[in-house]
GROMACS .gro file of C-alpha atoms in nm:
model
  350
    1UNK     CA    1  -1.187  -1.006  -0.378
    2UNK     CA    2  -0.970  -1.015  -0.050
    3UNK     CA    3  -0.898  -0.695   0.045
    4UNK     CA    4  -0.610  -0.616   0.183
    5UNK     CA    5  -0.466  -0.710   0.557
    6UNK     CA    6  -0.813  -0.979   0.506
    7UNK     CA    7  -0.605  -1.287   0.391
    8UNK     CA    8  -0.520  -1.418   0.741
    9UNK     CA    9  -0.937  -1.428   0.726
   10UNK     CA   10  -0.970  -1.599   0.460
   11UNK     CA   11  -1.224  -1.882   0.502
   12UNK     CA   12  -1.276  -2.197   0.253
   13UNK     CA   13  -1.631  -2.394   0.255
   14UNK     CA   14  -1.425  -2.684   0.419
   15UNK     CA   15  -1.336  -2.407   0.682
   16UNK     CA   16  -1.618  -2.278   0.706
   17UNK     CA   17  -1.746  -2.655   0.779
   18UNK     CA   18  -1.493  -2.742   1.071
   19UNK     CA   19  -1.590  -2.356   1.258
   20UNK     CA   20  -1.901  -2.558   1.221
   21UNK     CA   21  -1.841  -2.876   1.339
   22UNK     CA   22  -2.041  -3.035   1.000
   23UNK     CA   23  -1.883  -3.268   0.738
   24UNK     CA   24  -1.803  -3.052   0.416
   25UNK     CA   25  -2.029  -3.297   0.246
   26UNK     CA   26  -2.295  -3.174   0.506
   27UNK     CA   27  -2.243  -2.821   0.504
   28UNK     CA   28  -2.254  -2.919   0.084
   29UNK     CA   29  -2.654  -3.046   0.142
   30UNK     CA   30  -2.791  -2.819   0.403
   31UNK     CA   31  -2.637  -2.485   0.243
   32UNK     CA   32  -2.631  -2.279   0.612
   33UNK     CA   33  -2.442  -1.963   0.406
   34UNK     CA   34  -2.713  -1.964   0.142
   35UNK     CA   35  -2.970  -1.811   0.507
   36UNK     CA   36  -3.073  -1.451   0.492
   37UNK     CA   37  -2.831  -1.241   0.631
   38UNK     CA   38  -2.529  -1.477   0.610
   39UNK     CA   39  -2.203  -1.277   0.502
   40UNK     CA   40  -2.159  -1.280   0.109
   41UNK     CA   41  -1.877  -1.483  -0.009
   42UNK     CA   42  -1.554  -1.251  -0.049
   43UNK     CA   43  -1.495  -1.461  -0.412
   44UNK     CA   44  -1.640  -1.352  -0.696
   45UNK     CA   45  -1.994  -1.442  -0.821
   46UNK     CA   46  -1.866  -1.667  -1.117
   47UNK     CA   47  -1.539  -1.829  -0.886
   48UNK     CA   48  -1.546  -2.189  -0.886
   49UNK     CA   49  -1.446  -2.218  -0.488
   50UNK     CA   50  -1.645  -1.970  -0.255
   51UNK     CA   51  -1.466  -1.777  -0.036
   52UNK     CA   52  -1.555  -1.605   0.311
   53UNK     CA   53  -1.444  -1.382   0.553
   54UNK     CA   54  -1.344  -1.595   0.947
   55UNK     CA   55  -1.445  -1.269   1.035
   56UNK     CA   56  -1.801  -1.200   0.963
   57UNK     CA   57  -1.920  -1.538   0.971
   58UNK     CA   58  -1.764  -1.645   1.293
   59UNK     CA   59  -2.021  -1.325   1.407
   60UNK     CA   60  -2.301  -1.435   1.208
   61UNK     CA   61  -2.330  -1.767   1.350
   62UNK     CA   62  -2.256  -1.631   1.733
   63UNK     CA   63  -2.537  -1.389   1.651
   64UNK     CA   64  -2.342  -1.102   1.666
   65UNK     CA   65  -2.307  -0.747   1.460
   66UNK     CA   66  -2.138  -0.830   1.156
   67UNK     CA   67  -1.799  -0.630   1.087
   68UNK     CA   68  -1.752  -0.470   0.761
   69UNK     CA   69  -1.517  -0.539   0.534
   70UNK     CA   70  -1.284  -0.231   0.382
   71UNK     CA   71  -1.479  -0.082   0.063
   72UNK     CA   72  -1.209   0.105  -0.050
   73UNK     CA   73  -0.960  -0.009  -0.333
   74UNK     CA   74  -0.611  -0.094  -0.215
   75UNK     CA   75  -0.291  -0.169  -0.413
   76UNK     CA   76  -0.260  -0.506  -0.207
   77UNK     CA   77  -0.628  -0.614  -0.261
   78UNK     CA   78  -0.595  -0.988  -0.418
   79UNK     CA   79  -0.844  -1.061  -0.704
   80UNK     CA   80  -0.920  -1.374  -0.906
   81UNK     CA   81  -0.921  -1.444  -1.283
   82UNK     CA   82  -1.270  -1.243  -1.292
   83UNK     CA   83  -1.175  -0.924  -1.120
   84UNK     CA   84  -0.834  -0.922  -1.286
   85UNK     CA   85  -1.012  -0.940  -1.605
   86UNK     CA   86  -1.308  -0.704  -1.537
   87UNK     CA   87  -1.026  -0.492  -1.450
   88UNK     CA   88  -0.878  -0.498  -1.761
   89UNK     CA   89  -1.171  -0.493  -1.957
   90UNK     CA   90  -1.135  -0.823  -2.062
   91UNK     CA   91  -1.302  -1.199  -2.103
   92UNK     CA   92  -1.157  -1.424  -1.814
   93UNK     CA   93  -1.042  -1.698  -2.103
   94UNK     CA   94  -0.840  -1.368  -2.192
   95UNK     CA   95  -0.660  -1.356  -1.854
   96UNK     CA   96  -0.568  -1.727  -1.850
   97UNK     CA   97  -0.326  -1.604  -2.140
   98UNK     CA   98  -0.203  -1.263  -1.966
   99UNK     CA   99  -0.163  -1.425  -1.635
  100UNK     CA  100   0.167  -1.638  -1.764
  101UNK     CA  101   0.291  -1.267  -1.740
  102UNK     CA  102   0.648  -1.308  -1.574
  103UNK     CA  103   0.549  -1.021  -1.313
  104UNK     CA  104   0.230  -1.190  -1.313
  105UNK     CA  105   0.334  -1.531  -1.222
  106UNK     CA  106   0.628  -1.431  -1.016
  107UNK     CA  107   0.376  -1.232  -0.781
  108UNK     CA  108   0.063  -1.489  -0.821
  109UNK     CA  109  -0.112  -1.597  -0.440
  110UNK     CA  110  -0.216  -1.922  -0.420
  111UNK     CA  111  -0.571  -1.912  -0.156
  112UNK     CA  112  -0.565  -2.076  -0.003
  113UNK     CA  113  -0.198  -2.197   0.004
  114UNK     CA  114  -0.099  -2.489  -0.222
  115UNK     CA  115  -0.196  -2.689  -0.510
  116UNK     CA  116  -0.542  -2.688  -0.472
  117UNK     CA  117  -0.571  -2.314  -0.415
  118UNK     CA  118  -0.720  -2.033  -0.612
  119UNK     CA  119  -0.483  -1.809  -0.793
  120UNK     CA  120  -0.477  -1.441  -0.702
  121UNK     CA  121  -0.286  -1.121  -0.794
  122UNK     CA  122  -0.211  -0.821  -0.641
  123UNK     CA  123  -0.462  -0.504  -0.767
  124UNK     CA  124  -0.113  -0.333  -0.769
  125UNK     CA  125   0.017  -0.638  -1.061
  126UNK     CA  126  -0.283  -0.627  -1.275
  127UNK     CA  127  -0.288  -0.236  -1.257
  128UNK     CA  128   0.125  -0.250  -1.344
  129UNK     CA  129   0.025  -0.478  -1.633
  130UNK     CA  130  -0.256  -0.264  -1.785
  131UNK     CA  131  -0.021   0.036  -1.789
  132UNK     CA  132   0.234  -0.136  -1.952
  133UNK     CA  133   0.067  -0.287  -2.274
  134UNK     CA  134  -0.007  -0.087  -2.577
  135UNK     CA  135  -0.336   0.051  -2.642
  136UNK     CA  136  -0.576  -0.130  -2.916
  137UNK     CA  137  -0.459  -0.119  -3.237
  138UNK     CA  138  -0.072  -0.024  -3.210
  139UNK     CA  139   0.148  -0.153  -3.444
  140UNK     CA  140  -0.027   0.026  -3.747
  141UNK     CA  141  -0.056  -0.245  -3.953
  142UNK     CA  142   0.250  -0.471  -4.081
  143UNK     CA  143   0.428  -0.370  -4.386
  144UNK     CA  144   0.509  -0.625  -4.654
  145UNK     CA  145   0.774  -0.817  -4.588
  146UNK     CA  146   0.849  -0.737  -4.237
  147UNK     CA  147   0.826  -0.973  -3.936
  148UNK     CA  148   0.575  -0.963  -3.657
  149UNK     CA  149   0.567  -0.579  -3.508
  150UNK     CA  150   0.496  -0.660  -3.133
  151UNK     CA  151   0.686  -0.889  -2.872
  152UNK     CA  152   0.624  -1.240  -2.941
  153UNK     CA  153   0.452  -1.279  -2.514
  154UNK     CA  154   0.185  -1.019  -2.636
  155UNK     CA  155   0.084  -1.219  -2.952
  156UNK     CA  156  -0.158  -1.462  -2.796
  157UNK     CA  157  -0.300  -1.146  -2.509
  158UNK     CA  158  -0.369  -0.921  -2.801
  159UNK     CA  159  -0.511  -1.190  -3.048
  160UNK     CA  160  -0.781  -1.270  -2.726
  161UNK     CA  161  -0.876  -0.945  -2.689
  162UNK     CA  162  -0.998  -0.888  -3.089
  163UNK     CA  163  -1.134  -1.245  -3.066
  164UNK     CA  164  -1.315  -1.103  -2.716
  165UNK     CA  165  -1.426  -0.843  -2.975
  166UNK     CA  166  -1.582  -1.106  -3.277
  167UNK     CA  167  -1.538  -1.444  -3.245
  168UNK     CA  168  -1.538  -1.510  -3.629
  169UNK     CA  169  -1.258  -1.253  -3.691
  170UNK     CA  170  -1.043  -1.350  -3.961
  171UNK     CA  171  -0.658  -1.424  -4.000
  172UNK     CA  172  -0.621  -1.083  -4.190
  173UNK     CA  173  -0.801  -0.871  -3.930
  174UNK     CA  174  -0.575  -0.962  -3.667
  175UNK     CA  175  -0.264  -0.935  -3.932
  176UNK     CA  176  -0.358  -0.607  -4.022
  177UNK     CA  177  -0.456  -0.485  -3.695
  178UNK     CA  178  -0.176  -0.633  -3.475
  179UNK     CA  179   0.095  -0.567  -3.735
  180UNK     CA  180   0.157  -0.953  -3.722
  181UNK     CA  181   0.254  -1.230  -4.037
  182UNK     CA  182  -0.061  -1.399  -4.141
  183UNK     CA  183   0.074  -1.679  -4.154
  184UNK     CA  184   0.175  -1.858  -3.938
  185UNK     CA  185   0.194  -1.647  -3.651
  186UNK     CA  186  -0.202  -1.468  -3.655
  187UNK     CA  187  -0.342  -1.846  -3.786
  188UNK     CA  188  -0.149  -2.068  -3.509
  189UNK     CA  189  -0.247  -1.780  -3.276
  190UNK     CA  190  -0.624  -1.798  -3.367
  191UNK     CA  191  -0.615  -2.161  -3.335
  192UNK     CA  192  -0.443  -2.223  -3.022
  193UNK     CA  193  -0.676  -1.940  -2.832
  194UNK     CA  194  -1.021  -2.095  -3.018
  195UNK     CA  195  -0.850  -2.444  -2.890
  196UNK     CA  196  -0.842  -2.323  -2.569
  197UNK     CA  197  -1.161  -2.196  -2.532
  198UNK     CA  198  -1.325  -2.519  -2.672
  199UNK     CA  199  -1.139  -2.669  -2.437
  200UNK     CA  200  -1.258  -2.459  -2.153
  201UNK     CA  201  -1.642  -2.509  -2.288
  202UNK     CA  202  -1.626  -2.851  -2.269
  203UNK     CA  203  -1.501  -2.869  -1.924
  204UNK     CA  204  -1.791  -2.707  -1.790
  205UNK     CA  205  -2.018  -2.907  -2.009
  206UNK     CA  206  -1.885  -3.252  -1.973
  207UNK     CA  207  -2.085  -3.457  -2.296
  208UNK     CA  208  -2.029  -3.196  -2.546
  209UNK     CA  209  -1.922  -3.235  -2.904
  210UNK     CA  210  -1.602  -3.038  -2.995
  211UNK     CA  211  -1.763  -2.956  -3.306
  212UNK     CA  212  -2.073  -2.832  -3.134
  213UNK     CA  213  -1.854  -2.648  -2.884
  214UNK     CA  214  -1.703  -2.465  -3.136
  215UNK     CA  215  -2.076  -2.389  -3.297
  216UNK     CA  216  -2.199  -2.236  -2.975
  217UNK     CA  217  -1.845  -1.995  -2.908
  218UNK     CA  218  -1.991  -1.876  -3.298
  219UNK     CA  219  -1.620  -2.003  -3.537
  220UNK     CA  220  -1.691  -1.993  -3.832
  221UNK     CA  221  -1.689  -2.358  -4.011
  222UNK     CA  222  -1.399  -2.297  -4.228
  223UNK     CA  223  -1.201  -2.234  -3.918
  224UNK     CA  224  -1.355  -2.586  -3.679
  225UNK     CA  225  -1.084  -2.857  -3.803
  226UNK     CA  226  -0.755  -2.641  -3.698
  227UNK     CA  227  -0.941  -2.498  -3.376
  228UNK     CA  228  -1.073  -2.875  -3.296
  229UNK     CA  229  -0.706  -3.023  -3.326
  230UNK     CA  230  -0.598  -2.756  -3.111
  231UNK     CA  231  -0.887  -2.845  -2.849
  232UNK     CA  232  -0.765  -3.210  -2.859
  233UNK     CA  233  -0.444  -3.150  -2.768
  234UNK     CA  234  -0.531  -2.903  -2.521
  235UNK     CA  235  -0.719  -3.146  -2.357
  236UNK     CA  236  -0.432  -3.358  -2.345
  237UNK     CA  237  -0.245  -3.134  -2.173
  238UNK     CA  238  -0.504  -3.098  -1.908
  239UNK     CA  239  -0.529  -3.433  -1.853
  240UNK     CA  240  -0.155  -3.481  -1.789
  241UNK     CA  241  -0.150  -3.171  -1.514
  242UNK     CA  242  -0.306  -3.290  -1.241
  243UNK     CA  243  -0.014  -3.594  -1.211
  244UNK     CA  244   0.270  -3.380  -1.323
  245UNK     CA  245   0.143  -3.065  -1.095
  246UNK     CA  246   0.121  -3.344  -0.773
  247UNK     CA  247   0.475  -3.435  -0.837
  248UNK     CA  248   0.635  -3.087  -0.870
  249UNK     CA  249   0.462  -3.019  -0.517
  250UNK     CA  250   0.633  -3.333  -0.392
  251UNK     CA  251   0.971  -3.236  -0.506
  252UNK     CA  252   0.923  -2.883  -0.333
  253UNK     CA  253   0.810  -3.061  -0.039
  254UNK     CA  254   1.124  -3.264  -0.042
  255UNK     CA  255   1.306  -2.923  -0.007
  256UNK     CA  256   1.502  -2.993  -0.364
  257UNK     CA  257   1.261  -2.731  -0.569
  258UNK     CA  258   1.029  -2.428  -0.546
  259UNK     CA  259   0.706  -2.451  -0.539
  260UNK     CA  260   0.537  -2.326  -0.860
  261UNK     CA  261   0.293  -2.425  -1.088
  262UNK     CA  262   0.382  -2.673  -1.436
  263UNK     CA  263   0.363  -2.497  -1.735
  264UNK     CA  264   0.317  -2.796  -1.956
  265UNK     CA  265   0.491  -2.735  -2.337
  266UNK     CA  266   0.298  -2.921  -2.634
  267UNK     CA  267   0.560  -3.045  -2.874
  268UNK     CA  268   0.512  -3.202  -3.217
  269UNK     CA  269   0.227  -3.447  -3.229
  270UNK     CA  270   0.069  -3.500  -2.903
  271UNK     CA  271   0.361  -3.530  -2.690
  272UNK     CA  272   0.371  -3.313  -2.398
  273UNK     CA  273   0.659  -3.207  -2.165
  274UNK     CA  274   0.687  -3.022  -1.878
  275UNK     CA  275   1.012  -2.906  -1.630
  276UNK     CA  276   1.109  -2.854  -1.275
  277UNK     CA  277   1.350  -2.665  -1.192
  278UNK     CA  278   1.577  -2.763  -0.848
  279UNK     CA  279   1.736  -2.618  -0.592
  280UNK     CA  280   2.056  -2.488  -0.682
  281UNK     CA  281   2.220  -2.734  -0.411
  282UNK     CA  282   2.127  -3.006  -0.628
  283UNK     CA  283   2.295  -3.258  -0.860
  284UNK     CA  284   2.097  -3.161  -1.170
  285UNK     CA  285   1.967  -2.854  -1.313
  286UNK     CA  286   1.590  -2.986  -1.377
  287UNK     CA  287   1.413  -3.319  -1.430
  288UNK     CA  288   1.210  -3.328  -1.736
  289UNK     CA  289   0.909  -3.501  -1.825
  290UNK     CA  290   0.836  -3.612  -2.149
  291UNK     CA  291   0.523  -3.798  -2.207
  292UNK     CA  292   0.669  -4.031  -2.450
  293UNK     CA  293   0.995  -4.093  -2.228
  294UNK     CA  294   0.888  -4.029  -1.904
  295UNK     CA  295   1.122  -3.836  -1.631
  296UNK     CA  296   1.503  -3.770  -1.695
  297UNK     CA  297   1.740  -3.495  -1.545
  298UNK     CA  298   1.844  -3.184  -1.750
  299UNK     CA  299   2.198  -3.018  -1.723
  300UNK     CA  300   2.048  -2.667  -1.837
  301UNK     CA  301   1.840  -2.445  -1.619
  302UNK     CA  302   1.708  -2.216  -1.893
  303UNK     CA  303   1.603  -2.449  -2.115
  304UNK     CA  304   1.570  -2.743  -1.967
  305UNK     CA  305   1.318  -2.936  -2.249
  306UNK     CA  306   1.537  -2.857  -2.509
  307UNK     CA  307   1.481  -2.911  -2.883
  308UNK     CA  308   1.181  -3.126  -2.938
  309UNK     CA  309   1.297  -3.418  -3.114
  310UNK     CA  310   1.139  -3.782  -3.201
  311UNK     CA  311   1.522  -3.920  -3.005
  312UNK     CA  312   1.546  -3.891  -2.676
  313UNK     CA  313   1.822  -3.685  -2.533
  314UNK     CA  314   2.103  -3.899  -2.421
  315UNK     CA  315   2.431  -3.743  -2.273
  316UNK     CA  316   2.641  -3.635  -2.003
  317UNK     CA  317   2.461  -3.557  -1.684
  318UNK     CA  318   2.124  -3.730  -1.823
  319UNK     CA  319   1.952  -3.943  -1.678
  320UNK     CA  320   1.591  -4.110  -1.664
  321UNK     CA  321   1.426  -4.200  -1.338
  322UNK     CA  322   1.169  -4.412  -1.247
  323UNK     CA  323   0.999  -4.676  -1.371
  324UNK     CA  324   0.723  -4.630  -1.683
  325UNK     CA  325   0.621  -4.292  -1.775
  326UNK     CA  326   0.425  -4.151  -1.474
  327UNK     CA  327   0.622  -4.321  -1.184
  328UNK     CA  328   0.490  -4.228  -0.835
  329UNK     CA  329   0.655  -3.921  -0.669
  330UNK     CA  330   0.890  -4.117  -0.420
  331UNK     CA  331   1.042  -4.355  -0.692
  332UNK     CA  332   1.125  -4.016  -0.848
  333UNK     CA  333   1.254  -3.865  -0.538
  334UNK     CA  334   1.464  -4.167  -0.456
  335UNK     CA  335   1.613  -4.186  -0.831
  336UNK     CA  336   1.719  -3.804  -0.779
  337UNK     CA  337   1.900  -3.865  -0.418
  338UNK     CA  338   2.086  -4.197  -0.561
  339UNK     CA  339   2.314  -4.114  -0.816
  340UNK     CA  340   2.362  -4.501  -0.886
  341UNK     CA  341   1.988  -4.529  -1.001
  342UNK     CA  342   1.834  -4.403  -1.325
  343UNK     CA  343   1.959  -4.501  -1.698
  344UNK     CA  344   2.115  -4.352  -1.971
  345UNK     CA  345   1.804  -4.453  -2.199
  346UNK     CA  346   1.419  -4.476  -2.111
  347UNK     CA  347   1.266  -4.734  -2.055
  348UNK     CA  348   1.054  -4.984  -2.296
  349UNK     CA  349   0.731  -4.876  -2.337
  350UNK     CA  350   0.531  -5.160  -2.202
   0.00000   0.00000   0.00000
């Protein structure tokens, strides 16, 4: 974790290769922080970007007493997915759900800053957050009839947690437990989280059978075709961020939006769609991408997407920018500064 005051210190590998003087691909081969003695990385064990302290190694490798870090818990410590989660008690897969949290995002670090960061939170967040939900089990069970007993943004967290718990639990467990409809609302949730963590499995082992994916996480059969479908268009989703995350950083750039990170919607089918919103000093409310229509503007700032519909939306203060369905981000940024450009229909699909 970075404790807190330590961020200024924070160190990346490709930092830690400049106070070096190495290539990163260099430091990569020859593995200098792997010595005896070197300072432990401040991420966690299972973090997928190491993380030091300027600090300590700057002292290491002047052969100098090393400084300790603080050892005791602070409100502003930052931790990643895996201490948020160990602090909760629960799987990180879990936390990828909690974390879209409106506290949670609102108050997520990027570390270091920008896209290709590491998301953080405040110890004081994910202790907020723990206090707040419900303990295991409330709800007492749904009576016949009635609709789902808990707020529809704790569905998903609490259906993770009991699928933490046995990964072949059953659409009437969590019904019965979670005071939630069977169906749809415990089977969609069951598949979309088994999707995800598919998904998630076979990211880190590229090569790997959906199928077989969902063998090894231990679903049982009856429950593979739903979670696979779910995995599918998960993956998707994935594969669409990257572009549609580097374009909302070049519209915040630009000074026209805030920086955040794309929450990308899955709509009927496989389309996806995602929205920025702009700066309030702007012409439209949001541009919109839809993966079958590419980029348009959006007159509403709450919901900007809309109603998912096969049409797409023509009107009044609408229109799509760019040229084909991923256009680069300056033919989008010139579109949104020149009224004159853009149409009031999307383009042919080539």
């Amino acid at each position: 974790m970075i404790r807190a005051g330590r961020l200024p210190y924070v160190q990346t590998m490709s930092d830690l290769a400049d106070a070096l003087g190495k290539k990163l691909t260099t430091l990569r081969n020859q593995k200098p922080y792997a010595a005896e003695g070197h300072p432990a990385p401040i991420s966690s064990p299972d973090a997928r970007n190491q993380l030091w302290d300027a600090e300590q190694t700057k002292a290491f490798y002047a052969g100098e007493p090393i400084p300790e870090l603080p050892q005791v818990d602070d409100d502003e410590d930052l931790l990643d997915r895996h201490e948020a989660a160990q602090a909760l008690g629960i799987e990180p897969v879990t936390w990828n759900t909690y974390k879209k949290d409106p506290a949670l995002v609102a108050g997520m670090v990027l570390v270091p800053a920008g896209p290709k960061g590491t998301e953080h939170w405040p110890r004081r967040l994910v202790t907020a957050y723990k206090d707040s939900r419900p303990g295991r089990g409330a709800g007492g069970g749904r009576r016949e009839g009635s609709g789902d007993m808990i707020p529809r943004d704790q569905i998903l967290p609490r259906i993770a947690e009991l699928l933490d718990a046995d990964p072949a639990v059953t659409v009437e467990t969590v019904s019965d437990t979670l005071g939630i409809t069977k169906f749809p609302t415990a089977q969609n949730g069951l598949a979309t989280l088994r999707g995800r963590r598919i998904a998630d499995l076979v990211e880190q082992q590229p090569g790997l059978d959906l199928k077989d994916a969902a063998l090894q996480l231990g679903y049982p059969a009856i429950t593979h075709r739903a979670a696979v479908t779910h995995a599918e268009r998960e993956l998707h989703a994935r594969g669409a961020q990257p572009y549609l995350q580097h374009t909302a950083d070049a519209l915040a750039a630009a000074g026209i939006a805030q920086q955040a990170q794309v929450e990308i919607r899955q709509l009927d089918g496989d389309a996806l769609a995602t929205a920025v919103i702009l700066n309030p000093d702007q012409p439209a409310a949001a541009v919109v991408w839809d993966s079958r229509f590419g980029w348009r503007t959006s007159t509403s700032r709450r919901h900007p997407i809309g109603k998912d519909t096969d049409t797409p939306p023509e009107g009044e203060g609408i229109r799509y920018l760019g040229s084909g369905l991923q256009p680069n981000p300056d033919e989008l940024l010139a579109a949104l500064h020149d009224g004159r450009m853009g149409t009031k229909r999307p383009h042919p699909k080539p």
